[in-house]
Amino acid sequence: MTDLPVGEVQPNVLNRRRVRIPADALVLAGHPVRPRVRLSETSRFSDDTWFLKHAQTQNHQSEFALNFLRIPAAFRTVAKEFWFTLLRGDLPPGCEAIRNIDSIRGYLTELKVAFK
């Protein structure tokens, strides 16, 4: 499923502040979106908040979003890369449930608690 060019990461070398995902990459690509929603109008990697509501399948749920401004700036890029990988990247066999929108939002909530 990974269809984006990824920058080279050299082992044993710090790769600070090297974003390896294009800023305009659509975070919900590969997920079914709600009727009347165009994928081109959904959140992109560079956005500070990723709105997941367009991929939520249950109408009774509140609208999910990943707000990266609540993550300390020093960790924000790597957090975005991690969540992008959860949403779009290749996952090991048997880990498909990790890609569930409900689960992904919960992981960010847990991380924010860790930073308090």
Coordinates of N, CA and C in Angstrom, one line a residue:
M1 N 0.8 -1.2 0.0 CA 0.0 0.0 0.0 C 0.9 1.3 0.0
T2 N 2.1 1.2 0.4 CA 2.9 2.3 0.5 C 3.3 2.8 -0.9
D3 N 2.9 3.9 -1.3 CA 3.1 4.4 -2.7 C 3.8 5.7 -2.7
L4 N 4.4 6.1 -1.6 CA 5.1 7.4 -1.5 C 6.6 7.1 -1.5
P5 N 7.4 8.0 -2.1 CA 8.8 7.9 -2.0 C 9.3 8.3 -0.6
V6 N 10.1 7.5 -0.1 CA 10.5 7.7 1.3 C 12.0 8.0 1.3
G7 N 12.4 9.1 1.9 CA 13.8 9.5 2.0 C 14.6 8.4 2.7
E8 N 15.9 8.4 2.3 CA 16.8 7.4 2.9 C 17.1 7.8 4.4
V9 N 17.0 6.7 5.2 CA 17.4 6.9 6.6 C 18.7 6.1 6.8
Q10 N 19.7 6.7 7.2 CA 21.0 6.0 7.4 C 21.1 5.5 8.8
P11 N 21.4 4.2 9.0 CA 21.6 3.6 10.3 C 22.6 4.4 11.1
N12 N 22.4 4.5 12.4 CA 23.4 5.1 13.3 C 23.6 6.5 13.0
V13 N 22.7 7.2 12.3 CA 22.8 8.6 12.0 C 21.5 9.3 12.5
L14 N 21.6 10.4 13.2 CA 20.4 11.1 13.6 C 19.8 11.7 12.4
N15 N 18.5 11.5 12.3 CA 17.7 12.0 11.1 C 16.8 13.1 11.6
R16 N 17.2 13.9 12.5 CA 16.3 14.9 13.0 C 15.8 15.9 12.0
R17 N 14.5 16.2 12.1 CA 13.9 17.2 11.3 C 13.9 16.9 9.8
R18 N 14.1 15.6 9.4 CA 14.1 15.2 8.0 C 12.7 14.6 7.8
V19 N 11.9 15.3 7.2 CA 10.5 14.8 6.9 C 10.7 13.9 5.7
R20 N 10.3 12.7 5.8 CA 10.4 11.7 4.7 C 9.1 11.5 4.0
I21 N 8.1 12.2 4.3 CA 6.8 12.0 3.7 C 6.4 13.4 3.1
P22 N 6.0 13.4 1.8 CA 5.6 14.7 1.2 C 4.5 15.4 1.9
A23 N 4.7 16.7 2.0 CA 3.7 17.6 2.7 C 2.3 17.4 2.2
D24 N 2.1 17.2 1.0 CA 0.8 17.1 0.4 C 0.2 15.7 0.4
A25 N 0.9 14.7 1.0 CA 0.4 13.3 1.0 C -1.0 13.3 1.8
L26 N -1.9 12.6 1.2 CA -3.3 12.5 1.8 C -3.3 11.4 2.8
V27 N -3.6 11.7 4.1 CA -3.5 10.8 5.1 C -4.5 9.7 5.1
L28 N -5.7 9.9 4.4 CA -6.7 8.9 4.4 C -6.7 8.1 3.1
A29 N -5.7 8.3 2.2 CA -5.7 7.5 1.0 C -5.6 6.1 1.4
G30 N -6.4 5.3 0.7 CA -6.5 3.8 1.0 C -7.6 3.5 1.9
H31 N -8.2 4.5 2.6 CA -9.4 4.3 3.4 C -10.6 4.6 2.7
P32 N -11.7 3.8 2.9 CA -12.9 4.3 2.2 C -13.4 5.5 2.9
V33 N -13.9 6.5 2.1 CA -14.4 7.7 2.7 C -15.9 7.8 2.5
R34 N -16.6 8.6 3.3 CA -18.0 8.7 3.2 C -18.5 9.2 1.9
P35 N -19.7 8.9 1.5 CA -20.3 9.4 0.3 C -20.2 10.9 0.2
R36 N -20.1 11.4 -1.0 CA -20.0 12.9 -1.3 C -18.7 13.5 -0.7
V37 N -17.8 12.7 -0.3 CA -16.5 13.3 0.2 C -15.4 13.0 -0.9
R38 N -14.7 14.0 -1.3 CA -13.6 13.8 -2.3 C -12.3 13.6 -1.5
L39 N -11.6 12.6 -1.8 CA -10.3 12.3 -1.1 C -9.4 13.6 -1.2
S40 N -9.5 14.3 -2.3 CA -8.6 15.5 -2.4 C -8.9 16.6 -1.4
E41 N -10.1 16.5 -0.8 CA -10.5 17.5 0.2 C -10.2 17.1 1.6
T42 N -9.5 16.0 1.8 CA -9.2 15.5 3.2 C -7.9 15.9 3.6
S43 N -7.5 15.6 4.9 CA -6.3 16.1 5.5 C -5.0 15.6 4.8
R44 N -4.0 16.5 4.9 CA -2.7 16.2 4.3 C -1.7 16.1 5.4
F45 N -0.5 15.5 5.1 CA 0.5 15.3 6.1 C 0.9 16.6 6.7
S46 N 1.0 17.7 6.0 CA 1.5 18.9 6.6 C 0.5 19.6 7.5
D47 N -0.7 19.2 7.5 CA -1.7 19.8 8.4 C -1.4 19.5 9.8
D48 N -1.7 20.5 10.7 CA -1.4 20.3 12.1 C -2.5 19.4 12.8
T49 N -3.7 19.4 12.2 CA -4.8 18.6 12.6 C -5.2 17.7 11.5
W50 N -5.3 16.4 11.7 CA -5.8 15.5 10.7 C -7.3 15.2 11.1
F51 N -8.2 15.5 10.2 CA -9.6 15.2 10.4 C -9.9 13.8 9.9
L52 N -10.3 12.9 10.7 CA -10.6 11.5 10.4 C -12.1 11.3 10.1
K53 N -12.9 12.3 10.3 CA -14.4 12.1 10.2 C -14.8 11.6 8.8
H54 N -14.0 11.9 7.8 CA -14.4 11.5 6.4 C -14.3 10.0 6.2
A55 N -13.5 9.3 7.1 CA -13.3 7.9 7.0 C -14.1 7.1 8.1
Q56 N -14.7 7.8 9.0 CA -15.5 7.1 10.0 C -16.7 6.5 9.4
T57 N -17.0 5.3 9.8 CA -18.1 4.6 9.2 C -19.4 4.6 10.1
Q58 N -19.2 5.0 11.3 CA -20.4 5.0 12.2 C -20.9 6.4 12.5
N59 N -22.1 6.7 12.0 CA -22.6 8.0 12.1 C -22.8 8.5 13.5
H60 N -23.0 7.7 14.5 CA -23.3 8.1 15.9 C -22.1 8.6 16.6
Q61 N -20.9 8.3 16.1 CA -19.6 8.7 16.8 C -19.4 10.2 16.6
S62 N -18.7 10.8 17.6 CA -18.3 12.1 17.4 C -17.2 12.1 16.4
E63 N -16.9 13.3 15.8 CA -15.9 13.4 14.7 C -14.5 13.3 15.3
F64 N -13.7 12.4 14.8 CA -12.4 12.1 15.3 C -11.4 13.0 14.5
A65 N -10.4 13.5 15.3 CA -9.3 14.3 14.7 C -8.0 14.0 15.4
L66 N -6.9 14.1 14.8 CA -5.6 14.0 15.4 C -5.0 15.4 15.4
N67 N -4.9 16.0 16.6 CA -4.4 17.3 16.8 C -2.9 17.2 17.2
F68 N -2.0 17.4 16.3 CA -0.6 17.3 16.6 C 0.0 18.5 17.3
L69 N -0.7 19.6 17.4 CA -0.3 20.8 18.1 C -0.2 20.5 19.6
R70 N -0.8 19.4 20.1 CA -0.8 19.0 21.5 C 0.4 18.1 21.8
I71 N 1.2 17.8 20.8 CA 2.4 17.1 21.0 C 3.6 18.1 21.0
P72 N 4.5 17.9 21.9 CA 5.6 18.8 22.0 C 6.3 18.9 20.6
A73 N 6.7 20.1 20.2 CA 7.3 20.4 18.9 C 8.5 19.5 18.6
A74 N 9.3 19.1 19.6 CA 10.4 18.3 19.3 C 10.0 16.9 18.8
F75 N 8.8 16.4 19.2 CA 8.4 15.1 18.8 C 7.3 15.1 17.7
R76 N 6.9 16.3 17.3 CA 5.7 16.4 16.4 C 5.9 15.7 15.0
T77 N 7.1 15.9 14.4 CA 7.3 15.3 13.1 C 7.3 13.8 13.2
V78 N 8.0 13.3 14.1 CA 8.1 11.8 14.2 C 6.7 11.2 14.6
A79 N 6.0 12.0 15.4 CA 4.6 11.5 15.7 C 3.7 11.5 14.5
K80 N 3.9 12.5 13.6 CA 3.1 12.5 12.4 C 3.5 11.4 11.5
E81 N 4.8 11.1 11.4 CA 5.3 10.0 10.5 C 4.8 8.7 11.1
F82 N 4.8 8.5 12.4 CA 4.3 7.3 13.0 C 2.8 7.1 12.7
W83 N 2.0 8.1 12.9 CA 0.5 8.0 12.6 C 0.2 7.9 11.1
F84 N 1.0 8.5 10.3 CA 0.9 8.3 8.9 C 1.1 6.9 8.5
T85 N 2.1 6.3 9.1 CA 2.4 4.9 8.8 C 1.3 4.0 9.3
L86 N 0.7 4.3 10.4 CA -0.4 3.5 10.9 C -1.6 3.6 9.9
L87 N -1.8 4.8 9.4 CA -2.9 5.0 8.4 C -2.6 4.5 7.0
R88 N -1.4 4.6 6.6 CA -1.1 4.3 5.1 C -0.1 3.3 4.9
G89 N 0.8 3.0 5.8 CA 2.0 2.2 5.6 C 1.7 0.7 5.5
D90 N 2.7 0.0 5.1 CA 2.6 -1.5 5.1 C 2.7 -2.0 6.5
L91 N 1.8 -2.8 6.9 CA 1.8 -3.4 8.3 C 2.0 -4.9 8.2
P92 N 2.6 -5.4 9.3 CA 2.8 -6.9 9.3 C 1.5 -7.6 9.2
P93 N 1.6 -8.9 8.7 CA 0.4 -9.7 8.6 C -0.2 -9.9 10.0
G94 N -1.6 -9.8 10.1 CA -2.2 -9.9 11.4 C -2.4 -8.6 12.1
C95 N -1.9 -7.5 11.6 CA -1.9 -6.2 12.3 C -2.9 -5.3 11.7
E96 N -3.8 -5.8 10.8 CA -4.6 -4.9 10.0 C -5.6 -4.1 10.9
A97 N -6.0 -4.6 12.1 CA -6.9 -3.9 13.0 C -6.2 -2.6 13.5
I98 N -4.9 -2.5 13.5 CA -4.2 -1.3 13.9 C -4.7 -0.1 13.1
R99 N -5.0 -0.4 11.8 CA -5.4 0.7 10.9 C -6.8 1.2 11.1
N100 N -7.5 0.6 12.0 CA -8.9 1.1 12.4 C -8.8 2.5 12.9
I101 N -9.7 3.4 12.3 CA -9.7 4.8 12.7 C -9.9 5.0 14.2
D102 N -10.8 4.2 14.8 CA -11.0 4.3 16.2 C -9.8 4.0 17.0
S103 N -9.0 3.0 16.6 CA -7.8 2.6 17.3 C -6.7 3.7 17.2
I104 N -6.6 4.2 16.0 CA -5.6 5.2 15.7 C -5.8 6.5 16.5
R105 N -7.0 6.9 16.7 CA -7.3 8.1 17.5 C -6.9 7.8 18.9
G106 N -7.3 6.6 19.4 CA -7.0 6.3 20.8 C -5.5 6.2 21.1
Y107 N -4.7 5.8 20.1 CA -3.2 5.8 20.4 C -2.7 7.2 20.6
L108 N -3.2 8.2 19.9 CA -2.7 9.6 20.0 C -3.1 10.1 21.4
T109 N -4.3 9.8 21.8 CA -4.8 10.2 23.2 C -3.8 9.6 24.2
E110 N -3.4 8.4 24.1 CA -2.5 7.8 25.1 C -1.2 8.5 25.0
L111 N -0.7 8.8 23.9 CA 0.6 9.5 23.8 C 0.6 10.9 24.4
K112 N -0.5 11.6 24.2 CA -0.6 12.9 24.9 C -0.6 12.8 26.4
V113 N -1.2 11.7 26.9 CA -1.2 11.5 28.4 C 0.3 11.3 28.8
A114 N 1.1 10.6 28.0 CA 2.4 10.3 28.4 C 3.3 11.6 28.4
F115 N 2.9 12.6 27.6 CA 3.7 13.8 27.6 C 3.3 14.8 28.7
K116 N 2.3 14.5 29.5 CA 1.9 15.4 30.5 C 2.8 15.3 31.7

